[in-house]
Coordinates of C-alpha atoms in Angstrom, one line a residue:
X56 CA 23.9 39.7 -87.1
X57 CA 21.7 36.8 -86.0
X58 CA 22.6 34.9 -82.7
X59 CA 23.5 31.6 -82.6
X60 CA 21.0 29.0 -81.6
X61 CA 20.6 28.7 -78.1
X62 CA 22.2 32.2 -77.6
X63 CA 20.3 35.0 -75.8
X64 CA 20.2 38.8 -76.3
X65 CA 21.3 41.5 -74.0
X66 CA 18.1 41.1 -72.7
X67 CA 18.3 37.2 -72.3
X68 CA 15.6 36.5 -75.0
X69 CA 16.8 34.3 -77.8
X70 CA 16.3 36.2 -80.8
X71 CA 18.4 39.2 -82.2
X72 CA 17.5 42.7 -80.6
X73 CA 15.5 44.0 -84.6
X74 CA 13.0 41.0 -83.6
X75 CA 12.9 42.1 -80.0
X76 CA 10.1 44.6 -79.2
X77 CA 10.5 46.4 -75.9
X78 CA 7.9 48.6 -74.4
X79 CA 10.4 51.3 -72.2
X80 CA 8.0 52.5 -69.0
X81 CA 9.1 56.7 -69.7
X82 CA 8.9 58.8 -66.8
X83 CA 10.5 61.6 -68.2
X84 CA 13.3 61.4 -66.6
X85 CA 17.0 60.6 -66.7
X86 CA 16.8 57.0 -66.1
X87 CA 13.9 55.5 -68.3
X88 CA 15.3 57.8 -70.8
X89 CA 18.5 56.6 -70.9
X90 CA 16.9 52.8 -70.9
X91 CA 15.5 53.9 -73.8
X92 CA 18.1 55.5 -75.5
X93 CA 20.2 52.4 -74.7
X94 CA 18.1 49.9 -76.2
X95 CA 17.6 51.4 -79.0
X96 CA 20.7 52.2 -80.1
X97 CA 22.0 48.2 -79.2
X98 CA 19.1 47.9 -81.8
X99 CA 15.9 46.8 -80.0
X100 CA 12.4 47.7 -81.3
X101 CA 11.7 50.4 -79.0
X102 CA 8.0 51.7 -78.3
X103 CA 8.6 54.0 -75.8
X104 CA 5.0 54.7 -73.3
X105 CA 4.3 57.3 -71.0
X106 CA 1.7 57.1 -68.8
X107 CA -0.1 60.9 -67.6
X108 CA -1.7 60.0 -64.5
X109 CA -3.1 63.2 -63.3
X110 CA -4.0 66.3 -64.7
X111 CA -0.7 68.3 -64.5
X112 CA -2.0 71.6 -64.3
X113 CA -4.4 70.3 -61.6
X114 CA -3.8 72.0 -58.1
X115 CA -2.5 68.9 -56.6
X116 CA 0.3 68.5 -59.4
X117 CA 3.5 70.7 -59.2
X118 CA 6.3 71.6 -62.1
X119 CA 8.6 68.6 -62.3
X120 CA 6.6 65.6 -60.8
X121 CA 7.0 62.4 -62.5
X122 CA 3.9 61.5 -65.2
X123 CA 3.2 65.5 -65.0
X124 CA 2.7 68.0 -68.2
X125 CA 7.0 69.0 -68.6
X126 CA 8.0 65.3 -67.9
X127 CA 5.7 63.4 -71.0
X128 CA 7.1 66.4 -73.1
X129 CA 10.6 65.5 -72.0
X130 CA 9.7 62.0 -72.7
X131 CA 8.6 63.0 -76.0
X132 CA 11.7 64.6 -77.5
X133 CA 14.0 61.7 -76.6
X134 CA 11.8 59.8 -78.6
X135 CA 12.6 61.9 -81.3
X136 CA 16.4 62.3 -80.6
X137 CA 16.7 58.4 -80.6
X138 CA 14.2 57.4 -83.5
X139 CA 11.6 55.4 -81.4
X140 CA 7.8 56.0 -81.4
X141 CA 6.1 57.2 -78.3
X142 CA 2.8 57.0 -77.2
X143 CA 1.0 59.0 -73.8
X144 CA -1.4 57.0 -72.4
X145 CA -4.3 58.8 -69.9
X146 CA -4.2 56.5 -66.7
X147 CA -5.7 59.7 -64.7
X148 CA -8.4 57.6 -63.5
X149 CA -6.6 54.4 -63.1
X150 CA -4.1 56.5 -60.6
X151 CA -6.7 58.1 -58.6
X152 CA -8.6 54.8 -57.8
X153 CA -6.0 52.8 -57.1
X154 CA -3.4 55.1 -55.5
X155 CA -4.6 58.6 -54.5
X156 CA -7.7 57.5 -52.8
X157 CA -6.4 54.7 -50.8
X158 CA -3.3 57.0 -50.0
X159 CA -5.8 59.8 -48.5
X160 CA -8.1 56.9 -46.8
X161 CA -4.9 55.3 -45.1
X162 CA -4.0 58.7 -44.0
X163 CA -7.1 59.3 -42.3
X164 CA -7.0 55.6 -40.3
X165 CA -3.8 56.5 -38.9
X166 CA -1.2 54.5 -41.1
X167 CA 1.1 56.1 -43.2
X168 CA 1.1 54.7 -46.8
X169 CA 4.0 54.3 -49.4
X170 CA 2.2 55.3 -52.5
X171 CA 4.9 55.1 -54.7
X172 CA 4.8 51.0 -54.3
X173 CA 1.2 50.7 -54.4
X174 CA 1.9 52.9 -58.2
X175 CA 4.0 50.2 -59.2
X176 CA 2.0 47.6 -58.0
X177 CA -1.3 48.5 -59.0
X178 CA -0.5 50.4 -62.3
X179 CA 3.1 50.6 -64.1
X180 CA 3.2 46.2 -63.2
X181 CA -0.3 46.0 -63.9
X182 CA -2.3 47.9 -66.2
X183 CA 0.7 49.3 -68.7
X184 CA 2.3 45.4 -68.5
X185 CA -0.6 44.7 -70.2
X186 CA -1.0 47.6 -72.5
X187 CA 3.0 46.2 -73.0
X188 CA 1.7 43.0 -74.3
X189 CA -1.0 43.9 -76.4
X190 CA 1.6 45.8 -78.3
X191 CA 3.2 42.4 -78.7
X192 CA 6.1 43.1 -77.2
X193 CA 8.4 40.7 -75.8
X194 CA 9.1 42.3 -72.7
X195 CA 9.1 46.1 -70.7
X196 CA 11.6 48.1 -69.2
X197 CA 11.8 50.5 -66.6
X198 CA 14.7 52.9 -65.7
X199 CA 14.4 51.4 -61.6
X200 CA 17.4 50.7 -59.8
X201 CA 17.1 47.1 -58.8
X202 CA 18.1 44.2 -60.3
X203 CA 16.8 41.0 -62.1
X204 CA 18.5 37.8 -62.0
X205 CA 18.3 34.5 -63.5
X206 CA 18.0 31.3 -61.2
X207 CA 18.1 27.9 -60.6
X208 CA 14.2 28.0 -61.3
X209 CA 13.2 31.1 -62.1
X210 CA 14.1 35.2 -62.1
X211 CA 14.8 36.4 -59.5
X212 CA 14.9 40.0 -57.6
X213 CA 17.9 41.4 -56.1
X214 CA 19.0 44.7 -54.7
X215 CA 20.7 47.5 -57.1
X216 CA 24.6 47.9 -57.1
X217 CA 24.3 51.0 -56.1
X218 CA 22.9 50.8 -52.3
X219 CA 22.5 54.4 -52.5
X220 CA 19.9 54.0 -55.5
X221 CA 18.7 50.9 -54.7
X222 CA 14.8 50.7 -55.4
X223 CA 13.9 47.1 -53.9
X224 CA 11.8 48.6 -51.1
X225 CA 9.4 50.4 -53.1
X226 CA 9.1 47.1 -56.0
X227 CA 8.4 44.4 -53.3
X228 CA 5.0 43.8 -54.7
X229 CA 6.5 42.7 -58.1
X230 CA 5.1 38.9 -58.6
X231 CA 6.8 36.0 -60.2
X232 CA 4.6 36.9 -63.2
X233 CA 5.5 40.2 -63.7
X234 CA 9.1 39.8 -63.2
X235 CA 9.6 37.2 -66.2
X236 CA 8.3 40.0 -68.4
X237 CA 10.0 43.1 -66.4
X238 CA 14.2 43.9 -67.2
X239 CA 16.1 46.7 -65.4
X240 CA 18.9 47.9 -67.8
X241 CA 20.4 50.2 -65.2
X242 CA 20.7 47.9 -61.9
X243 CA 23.9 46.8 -62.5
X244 CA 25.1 50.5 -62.5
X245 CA 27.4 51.1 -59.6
X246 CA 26.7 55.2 -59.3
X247 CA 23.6 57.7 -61.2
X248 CA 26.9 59.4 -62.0
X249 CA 27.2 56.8 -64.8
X250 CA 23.6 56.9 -66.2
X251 CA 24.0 60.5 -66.2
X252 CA 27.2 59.8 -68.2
X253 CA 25.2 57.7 -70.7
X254 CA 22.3 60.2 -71.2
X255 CA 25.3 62.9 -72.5
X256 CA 27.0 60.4 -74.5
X257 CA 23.5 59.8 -76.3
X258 CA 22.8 64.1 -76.7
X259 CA 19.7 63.1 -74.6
X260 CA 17.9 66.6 -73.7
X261 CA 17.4 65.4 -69.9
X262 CA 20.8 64.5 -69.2
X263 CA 21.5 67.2 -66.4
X264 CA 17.6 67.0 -65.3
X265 CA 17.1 66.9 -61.9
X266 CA 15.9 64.0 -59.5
X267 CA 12.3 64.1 -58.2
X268 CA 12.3 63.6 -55.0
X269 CA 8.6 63.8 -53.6
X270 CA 5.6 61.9 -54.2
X271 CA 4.5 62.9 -57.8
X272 CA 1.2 64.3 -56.3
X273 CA 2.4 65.9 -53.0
X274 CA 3.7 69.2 -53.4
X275 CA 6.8 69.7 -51.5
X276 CA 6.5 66.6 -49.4
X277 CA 3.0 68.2 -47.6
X278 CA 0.6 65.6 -47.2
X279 CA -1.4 67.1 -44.7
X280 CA -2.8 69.7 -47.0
X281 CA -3.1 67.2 -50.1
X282 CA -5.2 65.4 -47.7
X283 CA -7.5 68.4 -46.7
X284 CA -8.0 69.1 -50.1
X285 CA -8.8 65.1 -51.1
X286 CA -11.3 65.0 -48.3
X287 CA -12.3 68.1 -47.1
X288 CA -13.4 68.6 -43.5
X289 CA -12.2 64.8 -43.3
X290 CA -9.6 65.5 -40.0
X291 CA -11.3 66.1 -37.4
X292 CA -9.3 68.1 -33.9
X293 CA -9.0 66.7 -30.7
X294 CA -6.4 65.8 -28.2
X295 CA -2.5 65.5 -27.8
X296 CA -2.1 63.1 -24.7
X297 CA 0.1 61.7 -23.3
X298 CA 0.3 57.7 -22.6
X299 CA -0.1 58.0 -18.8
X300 CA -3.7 59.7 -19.4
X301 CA -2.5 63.4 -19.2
X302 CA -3.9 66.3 -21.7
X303 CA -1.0 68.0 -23.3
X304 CA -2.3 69.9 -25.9
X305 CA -4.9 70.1 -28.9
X306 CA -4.4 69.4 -32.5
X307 CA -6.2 70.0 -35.8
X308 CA -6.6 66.3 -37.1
X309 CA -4.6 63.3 -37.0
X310 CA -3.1 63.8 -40.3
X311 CA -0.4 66.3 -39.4
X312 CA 1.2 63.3 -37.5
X313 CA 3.4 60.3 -37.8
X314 CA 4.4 57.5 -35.4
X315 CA 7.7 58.5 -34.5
X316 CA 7.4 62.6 -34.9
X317 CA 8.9 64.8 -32.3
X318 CA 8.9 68.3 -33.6
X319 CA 6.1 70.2 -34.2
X320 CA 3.8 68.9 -31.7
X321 CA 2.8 72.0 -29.9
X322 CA 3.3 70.7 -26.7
X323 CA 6.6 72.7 -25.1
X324 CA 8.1 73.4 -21.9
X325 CA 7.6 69.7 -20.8
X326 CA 10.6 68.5 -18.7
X327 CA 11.0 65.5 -20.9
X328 CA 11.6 64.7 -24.8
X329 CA 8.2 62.8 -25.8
X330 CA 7.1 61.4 -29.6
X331 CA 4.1 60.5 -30.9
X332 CA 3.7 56.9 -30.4
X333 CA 0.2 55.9 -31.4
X334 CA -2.7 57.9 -33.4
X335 CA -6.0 57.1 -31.8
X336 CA -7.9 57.6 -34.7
X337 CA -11.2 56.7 -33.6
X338 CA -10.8 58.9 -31.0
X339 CA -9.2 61.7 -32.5
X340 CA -6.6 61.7 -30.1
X341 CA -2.4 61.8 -30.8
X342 CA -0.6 59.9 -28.4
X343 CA 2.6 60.7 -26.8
X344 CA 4.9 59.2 -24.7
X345 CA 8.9 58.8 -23.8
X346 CA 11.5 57.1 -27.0
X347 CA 11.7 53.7 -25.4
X348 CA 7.6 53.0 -26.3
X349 CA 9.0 53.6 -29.7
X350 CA 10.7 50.2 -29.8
X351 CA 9.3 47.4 -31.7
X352 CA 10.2 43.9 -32.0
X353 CA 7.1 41.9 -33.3
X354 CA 5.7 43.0 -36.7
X355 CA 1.9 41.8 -38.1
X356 CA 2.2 41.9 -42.0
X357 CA -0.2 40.8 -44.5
X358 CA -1.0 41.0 -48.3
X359 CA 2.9 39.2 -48.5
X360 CA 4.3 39.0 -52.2
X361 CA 7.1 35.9 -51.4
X362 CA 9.9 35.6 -53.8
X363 CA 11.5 32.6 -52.4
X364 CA 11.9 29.6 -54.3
X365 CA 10.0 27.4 -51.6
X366 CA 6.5 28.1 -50.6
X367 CA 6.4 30.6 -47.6
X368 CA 4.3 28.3 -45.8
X369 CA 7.1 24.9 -46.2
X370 CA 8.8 26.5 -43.3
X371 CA 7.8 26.8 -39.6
X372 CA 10.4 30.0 -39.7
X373 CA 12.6 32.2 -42.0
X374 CA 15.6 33.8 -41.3
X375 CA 16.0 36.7 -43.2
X376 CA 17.0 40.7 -43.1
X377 CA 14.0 43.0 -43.0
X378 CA 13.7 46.7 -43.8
X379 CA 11.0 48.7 -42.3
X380 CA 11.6 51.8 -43.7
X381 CA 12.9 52.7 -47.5
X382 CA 15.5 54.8 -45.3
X383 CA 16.8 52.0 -43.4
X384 CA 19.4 48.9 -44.1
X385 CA 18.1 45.5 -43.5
X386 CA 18.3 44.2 -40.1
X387 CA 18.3 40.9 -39.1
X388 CA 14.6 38.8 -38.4
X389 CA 12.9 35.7 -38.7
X390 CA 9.5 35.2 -40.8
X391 CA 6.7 33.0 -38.8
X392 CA 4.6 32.6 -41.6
X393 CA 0.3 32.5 -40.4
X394 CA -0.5 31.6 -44.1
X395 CA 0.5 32.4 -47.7
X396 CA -0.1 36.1 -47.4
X397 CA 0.0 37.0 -43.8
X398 CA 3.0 36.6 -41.3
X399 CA 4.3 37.8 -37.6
X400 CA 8.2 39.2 -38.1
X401 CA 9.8 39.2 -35.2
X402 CA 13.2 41.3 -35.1
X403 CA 16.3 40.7 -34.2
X404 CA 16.9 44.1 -32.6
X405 CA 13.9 46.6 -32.2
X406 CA 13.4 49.0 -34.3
X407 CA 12.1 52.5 -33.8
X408 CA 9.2 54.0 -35.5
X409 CA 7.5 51.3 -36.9
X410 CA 3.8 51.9 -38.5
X411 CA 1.3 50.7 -40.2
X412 CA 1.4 51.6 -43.6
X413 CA 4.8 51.0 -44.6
X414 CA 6.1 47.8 -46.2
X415 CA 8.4 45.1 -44.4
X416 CA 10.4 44.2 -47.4
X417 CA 12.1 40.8 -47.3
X418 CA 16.4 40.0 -47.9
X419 CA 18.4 37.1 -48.0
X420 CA 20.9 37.6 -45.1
X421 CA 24.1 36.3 -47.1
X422 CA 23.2 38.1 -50.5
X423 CA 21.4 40.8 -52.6
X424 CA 18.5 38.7 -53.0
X425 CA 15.3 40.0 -52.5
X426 CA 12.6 38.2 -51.4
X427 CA 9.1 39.8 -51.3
X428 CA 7.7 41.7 -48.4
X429 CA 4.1 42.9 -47.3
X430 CA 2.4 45.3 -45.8
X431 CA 2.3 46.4 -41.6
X432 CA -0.9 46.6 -40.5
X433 CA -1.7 47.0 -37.1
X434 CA -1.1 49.9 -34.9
X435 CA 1.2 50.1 -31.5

């Protein structure tokens, strides 16, 4: 039935869903299936793409990872259960130069890097948006939890309905740009219980799949030995001291250590509880000292995506809720912008285990906006 003029889709384009070509983003699993399955059966021209970004029978790759051999397979016969075309596209080397090699280099400078936003940013926003639009398609979809808005001015970004799911940490980085083009059918969902409950209602062959729940190229969350095998010989062994000069202990390279880390330090029968609070990597030397040195108030961040409808730089100061860690709820801070991309946030309340690395994602404090965020970049 055509819409009426001025009308807009379920997607909020103004033509019916037949004229409406959506590229779906298909990991494999439940949720971009179910996107798919969705839109095409509301009627949308559905080209559903899956991207293979390693070689899954590589050593690095394990059974079940996202973008892995079993995954575009599973991808493939929802295609065929909801009468959509699917294509695999090889982004092996795209993914290791933009992700897996900056992910080991971060590693071995000290910071511990979110690779799972730099993905987003750098290839499923970038290089398959693209691939999206020279298939003439109107817009993509993804199966993230997060949610996209219209505004006053624009779209805007704001957090899932289900704060359990909720995916805004990890898809800070998305520009204005990209999300004009980008829709998130499943944002508005208030438990996975119900997308699960849509993939059975569609016969989908995934519907009781399982969650992944590492890093797509880190077997069984151990980066230490991903790392070894990226760069061998890379980690270098030195010394676990302690921040009042003392030698505690040796280790085998920096990499088996986060700021933050208590356990597994090799260093027992000391009278008090200590945690690694800085990674001297120059140096080769893991610091430790007492919780309290854990604390941090003021934040350096740089390369800063900013959401808000005025220019970061139009205000001396921001108050806002920050996270620091995907983990963590927002907590309250203020944003002294230094220019357009680079920014000192200074929290409320310190914080514990802050590093460089992770993202400092940006909220508004009075709703489920989401503003932008950047990247912490200097060590403690």
């Amino acid at each position: 039935m055509p819409l009426d003029q001025g009308q807009l889709n379920s997607l909020g384009l103004p033509k019916p869903p037949s004229q409406t070509r959506v590229v779906v983003a298909m990991s494999g699993g439940v949720d971009s299936s179910v996107v798919a399955a969705k839109l095409a059966e509301e009627g949308y021209d559905v080209v559903g793409v899956t991207l293979q970004l390693y070689d899954h029978g590589a050593a690095l790759a394990k059974k079940g990872a996202c973008c892995a051999g079993l995954d575009i397979h599973d991808a493939r016969r929802v295609a065929e259960r909801m009468g959509f075309p699917h294509y695999v596209l090889d982004y092996e080397n795209i993914f290791q130069d933009a992700v897996i090699d900056e992910f080991a280099d971060s590693y071995l400078a000290g910071a511990t890097p979110v690779p799972c936003i730099r993905c987003n940013e750098r290839v499923k926003f970038k290089d398959l948006l693209e691939t999206a639009k020279d298939l003439d398609a109107d817009c993509m979809a993804t199966g993230h939890y997060i949610q996209r808005k219209p505004g006053a001015t624009k779209a805007e970004l704001h957090r899932a309905a289900d704060a359990v799911r909720d995916q805004s940490y990890f898809l800070f980085s998305t520009t204005q740009e990209q999300l004009d083009y980008l829709r998130f059918p499943l944002g508005h969902l208030v438990s996975k219980d119900e997308t699960r409950a849509l993939a059975a209602r569609y016969g989908l062959p995934v519907a009781d799949k399982p969650d992944s729940q590492d890093i797509c190229f880190v077997p069984n969350g151990d980066y230490a030995s991903v790392i070894e095998k990226l760069r061998p010989g890379a980690a270098d062994p030195g010394e676990i001291v302690h921040v009042d000069g003392r030698v505690l202990g040796s280790h085998e390279g920096v990499i088996h250590y986060t700021i933050g880390q208590r356990r597994g330090l090799g260093i027992g029968g000391l009278s008090e509880p200590l945690y690694v609070v800085k990674l001297d990597v120059e140096n080769a030397r893991v610091v430790v000292g007492p919780k309290e040195m854990l604390a941090t108030r003021k934040i350096p961040v740089r390369e800063i995506n900013w959401l808000g409808d005025a220019p970061l730089t139009s205000r001396e100061e921001w108050h806002v809720a920050v996270k620091v860690r995907s983990t963590r709820p927002p907590r309250e801070a203020i944003i002294r912008p230094i220019s357009e991309t680079e920014a000192e946030v200074e929290l409320v309340t310190p914080e514990e285990g802050v590093s460089p690395g992770q993202a400092c994602v940006f909220y508004d404090e009075e709703s489920t906006r989401v503003f932008g965020g950047g990247w912490i970049w200097r060590g403690y």
